[in-house]
Short mmCIF file of C-alpha atoms in Angstrom, two decimals:
data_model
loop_
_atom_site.label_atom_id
_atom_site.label_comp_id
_atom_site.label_asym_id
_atom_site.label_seq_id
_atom_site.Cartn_x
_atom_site.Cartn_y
_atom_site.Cartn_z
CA UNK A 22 -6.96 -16.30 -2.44
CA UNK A 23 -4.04 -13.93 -3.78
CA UNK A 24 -0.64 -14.61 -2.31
CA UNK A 25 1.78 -12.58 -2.16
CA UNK A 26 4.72 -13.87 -0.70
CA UNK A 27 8.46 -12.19 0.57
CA UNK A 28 11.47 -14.17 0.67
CA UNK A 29 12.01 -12.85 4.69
CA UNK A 30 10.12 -11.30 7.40
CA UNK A 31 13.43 -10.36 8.89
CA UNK A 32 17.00 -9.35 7.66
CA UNK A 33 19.82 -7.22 9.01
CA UNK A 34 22.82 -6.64 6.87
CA UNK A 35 25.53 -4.29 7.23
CA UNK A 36 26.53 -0.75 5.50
CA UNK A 37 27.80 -1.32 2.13
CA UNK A 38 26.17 -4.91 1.75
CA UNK A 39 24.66 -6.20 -1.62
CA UNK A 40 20.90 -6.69 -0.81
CA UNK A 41 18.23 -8.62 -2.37
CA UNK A 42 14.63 -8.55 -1.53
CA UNK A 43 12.39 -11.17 -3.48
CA UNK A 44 9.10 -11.11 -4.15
CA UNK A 45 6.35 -13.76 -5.72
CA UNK A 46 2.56 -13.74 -6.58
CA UNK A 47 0.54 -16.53 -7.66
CA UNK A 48 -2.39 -14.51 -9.53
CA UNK A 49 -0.75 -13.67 -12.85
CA UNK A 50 -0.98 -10.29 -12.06
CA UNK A 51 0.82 -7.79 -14.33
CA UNK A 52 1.84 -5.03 -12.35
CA UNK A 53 3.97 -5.41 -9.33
CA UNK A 54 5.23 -2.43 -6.92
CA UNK A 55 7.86 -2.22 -4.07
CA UNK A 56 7.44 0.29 -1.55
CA UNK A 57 9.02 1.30 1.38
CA UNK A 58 6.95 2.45 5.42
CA UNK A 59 8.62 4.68 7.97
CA UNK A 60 6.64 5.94 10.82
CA UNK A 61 4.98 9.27 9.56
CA UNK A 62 6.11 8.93 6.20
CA UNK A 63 3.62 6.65 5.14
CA UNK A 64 3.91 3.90 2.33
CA UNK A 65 6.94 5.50 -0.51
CA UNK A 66 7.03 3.85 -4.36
CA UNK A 67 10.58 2.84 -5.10
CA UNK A 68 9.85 1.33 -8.18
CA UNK A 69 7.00 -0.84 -10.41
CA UNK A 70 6.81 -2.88 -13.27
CA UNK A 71 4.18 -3.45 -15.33
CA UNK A 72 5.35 -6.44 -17.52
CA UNK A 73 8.07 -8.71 -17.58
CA UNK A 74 11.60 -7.03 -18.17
CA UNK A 75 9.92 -3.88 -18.05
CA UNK A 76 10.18 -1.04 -14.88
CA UNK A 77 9.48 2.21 -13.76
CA UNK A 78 10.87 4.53 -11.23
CA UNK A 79 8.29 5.88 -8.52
CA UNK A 80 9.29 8.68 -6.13
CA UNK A 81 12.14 7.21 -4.27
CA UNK A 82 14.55 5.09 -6.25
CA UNK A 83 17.82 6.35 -5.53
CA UNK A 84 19.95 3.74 -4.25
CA UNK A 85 17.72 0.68 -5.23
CA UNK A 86 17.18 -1.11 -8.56
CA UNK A 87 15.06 -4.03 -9.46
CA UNK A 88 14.61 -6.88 -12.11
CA UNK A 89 11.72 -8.99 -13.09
CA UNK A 90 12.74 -11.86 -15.24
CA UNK A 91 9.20 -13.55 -14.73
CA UNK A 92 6.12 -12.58 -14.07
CA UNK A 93 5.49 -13.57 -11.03
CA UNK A 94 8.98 -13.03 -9.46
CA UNK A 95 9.93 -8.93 -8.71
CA UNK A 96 13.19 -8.74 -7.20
CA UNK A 97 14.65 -5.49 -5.15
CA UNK A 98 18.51 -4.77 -5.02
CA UNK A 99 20.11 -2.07 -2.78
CA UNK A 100 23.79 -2.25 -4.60
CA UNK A 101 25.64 -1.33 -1.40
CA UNK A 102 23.14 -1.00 1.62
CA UNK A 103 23.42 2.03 4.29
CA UNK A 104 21.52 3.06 7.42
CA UNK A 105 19.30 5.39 5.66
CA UNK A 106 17.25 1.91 4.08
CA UNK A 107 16.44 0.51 7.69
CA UNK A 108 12.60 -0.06 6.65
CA UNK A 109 9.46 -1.81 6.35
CA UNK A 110 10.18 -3.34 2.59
CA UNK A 111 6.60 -4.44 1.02
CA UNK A 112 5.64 -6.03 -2.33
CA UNK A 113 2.55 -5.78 -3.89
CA UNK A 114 0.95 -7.12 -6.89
CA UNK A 115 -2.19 -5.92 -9.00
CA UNK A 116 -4.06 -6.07 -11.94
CA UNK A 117 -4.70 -2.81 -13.89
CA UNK A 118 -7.92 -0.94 -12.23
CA UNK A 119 -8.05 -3.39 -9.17
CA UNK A 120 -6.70 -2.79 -5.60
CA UNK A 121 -3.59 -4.41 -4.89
CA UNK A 122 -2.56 -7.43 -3.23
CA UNK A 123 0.64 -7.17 -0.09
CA UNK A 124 2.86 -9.63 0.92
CA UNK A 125 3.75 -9.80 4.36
CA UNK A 126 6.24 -7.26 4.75
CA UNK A 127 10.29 -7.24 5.32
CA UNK A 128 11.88 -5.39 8.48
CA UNK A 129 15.28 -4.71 7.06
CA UNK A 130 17.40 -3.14 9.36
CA UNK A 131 21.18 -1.85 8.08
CA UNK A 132 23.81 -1.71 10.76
CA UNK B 13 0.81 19.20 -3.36
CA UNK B 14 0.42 15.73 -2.20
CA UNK B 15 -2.04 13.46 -4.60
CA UNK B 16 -3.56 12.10 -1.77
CA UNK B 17 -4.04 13.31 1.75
CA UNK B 18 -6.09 12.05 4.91
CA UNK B 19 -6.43 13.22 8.36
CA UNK B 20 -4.01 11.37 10.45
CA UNK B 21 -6.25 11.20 13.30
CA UNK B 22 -6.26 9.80 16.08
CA UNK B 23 -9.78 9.12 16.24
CA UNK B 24 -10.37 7.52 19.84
CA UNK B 25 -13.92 6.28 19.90
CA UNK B 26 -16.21 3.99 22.23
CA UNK B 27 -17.32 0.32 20.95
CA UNK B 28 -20.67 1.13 18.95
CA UNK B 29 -20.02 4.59 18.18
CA UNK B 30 -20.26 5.56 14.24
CA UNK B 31 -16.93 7.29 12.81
CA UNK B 32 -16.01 8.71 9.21
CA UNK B 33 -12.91 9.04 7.68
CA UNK B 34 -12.84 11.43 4.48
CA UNK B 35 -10.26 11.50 2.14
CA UNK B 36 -9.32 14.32 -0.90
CA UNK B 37 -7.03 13.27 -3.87
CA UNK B 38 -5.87 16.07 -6.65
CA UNK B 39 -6.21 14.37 -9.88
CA UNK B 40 -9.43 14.49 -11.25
CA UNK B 41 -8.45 11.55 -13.91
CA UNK B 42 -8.18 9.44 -11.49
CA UNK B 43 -10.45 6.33 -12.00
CA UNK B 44 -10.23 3.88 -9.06
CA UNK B 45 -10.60 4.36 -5.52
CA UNK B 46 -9.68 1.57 -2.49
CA UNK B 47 -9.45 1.79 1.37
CA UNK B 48 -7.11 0.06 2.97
CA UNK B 49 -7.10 -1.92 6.58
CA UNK B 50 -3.34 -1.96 8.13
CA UNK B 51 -2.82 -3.10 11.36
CA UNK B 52 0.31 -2.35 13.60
CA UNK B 53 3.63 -4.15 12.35
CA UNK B 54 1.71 -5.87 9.22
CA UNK B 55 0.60 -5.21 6.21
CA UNK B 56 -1.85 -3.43 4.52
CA UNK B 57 -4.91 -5.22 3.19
CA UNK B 58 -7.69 -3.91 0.74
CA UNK B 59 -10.92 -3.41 2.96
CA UNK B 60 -12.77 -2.40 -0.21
CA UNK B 61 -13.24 -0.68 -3.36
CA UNK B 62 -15.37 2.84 -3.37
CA UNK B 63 -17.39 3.01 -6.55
CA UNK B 64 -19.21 6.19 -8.11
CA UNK B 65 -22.59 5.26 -6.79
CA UNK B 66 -21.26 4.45 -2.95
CA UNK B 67 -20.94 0.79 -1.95
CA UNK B 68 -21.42 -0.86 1.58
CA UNK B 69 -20.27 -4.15 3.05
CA UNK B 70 -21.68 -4.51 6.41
CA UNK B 71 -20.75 -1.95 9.16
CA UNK B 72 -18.82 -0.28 6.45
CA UNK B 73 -19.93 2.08 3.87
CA UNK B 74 -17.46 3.92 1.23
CA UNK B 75 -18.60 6.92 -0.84
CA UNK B 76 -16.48 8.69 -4.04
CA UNK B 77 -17.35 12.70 -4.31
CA UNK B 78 -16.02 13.23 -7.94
CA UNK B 79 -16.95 17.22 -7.84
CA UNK B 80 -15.24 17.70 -4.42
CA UNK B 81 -12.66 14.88 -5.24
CA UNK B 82 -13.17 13.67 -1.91
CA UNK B 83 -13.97 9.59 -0.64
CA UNK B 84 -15.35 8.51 2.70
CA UNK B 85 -15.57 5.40 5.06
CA UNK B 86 -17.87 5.22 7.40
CA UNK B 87 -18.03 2.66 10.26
CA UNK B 88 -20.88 1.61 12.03
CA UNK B 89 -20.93 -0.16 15.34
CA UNK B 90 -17.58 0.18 15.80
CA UNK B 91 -16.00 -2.84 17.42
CA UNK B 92 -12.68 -2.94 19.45
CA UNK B 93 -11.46 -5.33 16.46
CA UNK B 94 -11.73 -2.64 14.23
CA UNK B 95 -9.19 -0.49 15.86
CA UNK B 96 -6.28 0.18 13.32
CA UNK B 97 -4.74 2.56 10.57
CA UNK B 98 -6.86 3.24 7.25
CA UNK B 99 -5.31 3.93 4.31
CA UNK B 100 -7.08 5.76 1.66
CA UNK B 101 -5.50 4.70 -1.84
CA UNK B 102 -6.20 6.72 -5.30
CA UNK B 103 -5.04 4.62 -8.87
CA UNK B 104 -3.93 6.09 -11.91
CA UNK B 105 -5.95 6.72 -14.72
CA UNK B 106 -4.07 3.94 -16.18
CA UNK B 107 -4.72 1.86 -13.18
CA UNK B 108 -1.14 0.04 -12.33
CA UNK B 109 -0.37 3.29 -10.21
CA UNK B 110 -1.14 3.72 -7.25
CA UNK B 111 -0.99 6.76 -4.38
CA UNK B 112 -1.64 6.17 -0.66
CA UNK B 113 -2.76 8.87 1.67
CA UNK B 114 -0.62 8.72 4.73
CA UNK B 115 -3.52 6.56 7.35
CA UNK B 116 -5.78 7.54 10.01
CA UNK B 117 -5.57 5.86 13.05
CA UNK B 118 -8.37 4.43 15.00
CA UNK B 119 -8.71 3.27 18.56
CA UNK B 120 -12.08 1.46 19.52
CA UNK B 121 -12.33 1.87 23.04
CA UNK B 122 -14.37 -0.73 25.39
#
């Protein structure tokens, strides 16, 4: 079975707060994605990476970065967190041409 | 224009009715084709792939409509258990991106 595992389910931080968002998968899969869920928005790319040390901006990545040292480790930062990134945080994991794998999801809320 | 886009429902039906969900996407490259299962306050979780020739698992039965650029799932015997948002998912043609249609909701009601 894939795993996909976030480092919490929970986390509330304050504006202007240095946040990081972890993420592991056990299947050696190449390509892993963060996203962000608000209610009628649907699921948002922030970024992806489809290798080690390598990244890619999706459609919202303004005010996040991220860094994958290993391959099965895909971290998200928000340099200096603000209200506007209270969200549903999730990290997925794939191989090319296969449906992708979620962990369970972070509720981030910014205060 | 959005790359993928689904009727957001909600589609309120009785346990054992049949119910489709259709689905368009824009880019005619595209090569893969999932739906998705979320339920409320988790996450999503791949329900199953949709291949050229149509594929079925069960109660559940996905189609792909290359021409129209359209997929479907249809449900079968519709149980309260299925009741949830489906999320209809389009990949790249170089398969590590991805682009979610916004859900459909579904009630199953006793």
């Amino acid at each position: 079975d894939v795993k996909v595992t976030q480092s919490s389910r929970y986390l509330v931080k304050r504006t202007g707060e240095k946040v990081f968002l972890e993420c592991v998968q056990d299947m050696d899969h190449e390509n892993m994605f963060w996203y962000r869920q608000d209610p009628g928005l649907g699921l948002r790319l922030i970024y992806f990476s489809y290798d080690v040390k390598m990244k890619e901006k999706g459609d919202i990545p303004e005010g996040y970065s991220v860094s994958r040292e290993k391959k099965e480790r895909f971290s998200l930062i928000l340099e200096s967190a603000s209200t506007n990134q209270t969200s549903m945080y999730l990290c997925a994991s794939s191989f090319s041409g296969i449906g992708q794998y979620f962990g369970p999801g972070t509720r981030l809320t910014v205060t | 224009r959005k790359e993928v886009e689904q009727d957001p429902g909600p589609f309120n039906v009785p346990e054992g009715a049949t119910v489709a969900f259709n689905c368009t996407y824009s880019n005619s490259a595209s090569q893969s084709f999932f739906w998705y299962r979320q339920d409320c306050r988790k996450e999503p979780k791949l329900l199953m792939s949709v291949y050229s020739s149509g594929n079925e698992d069960g109660r559940f039965t996905a189609q792909l409509n290359r021409a129209s650029q359209y997929i479907s799932l249809l449900i079968r015997d519709s149980k309260l258990s299925d009741s949830a948002t489906y999320l209809c998912v389009v990949a790249s043609n170089t398969g590590n991106q991805f682009y979610f249609g916004t859900g459909t909701s579904l009630t199953v009601i006793p």
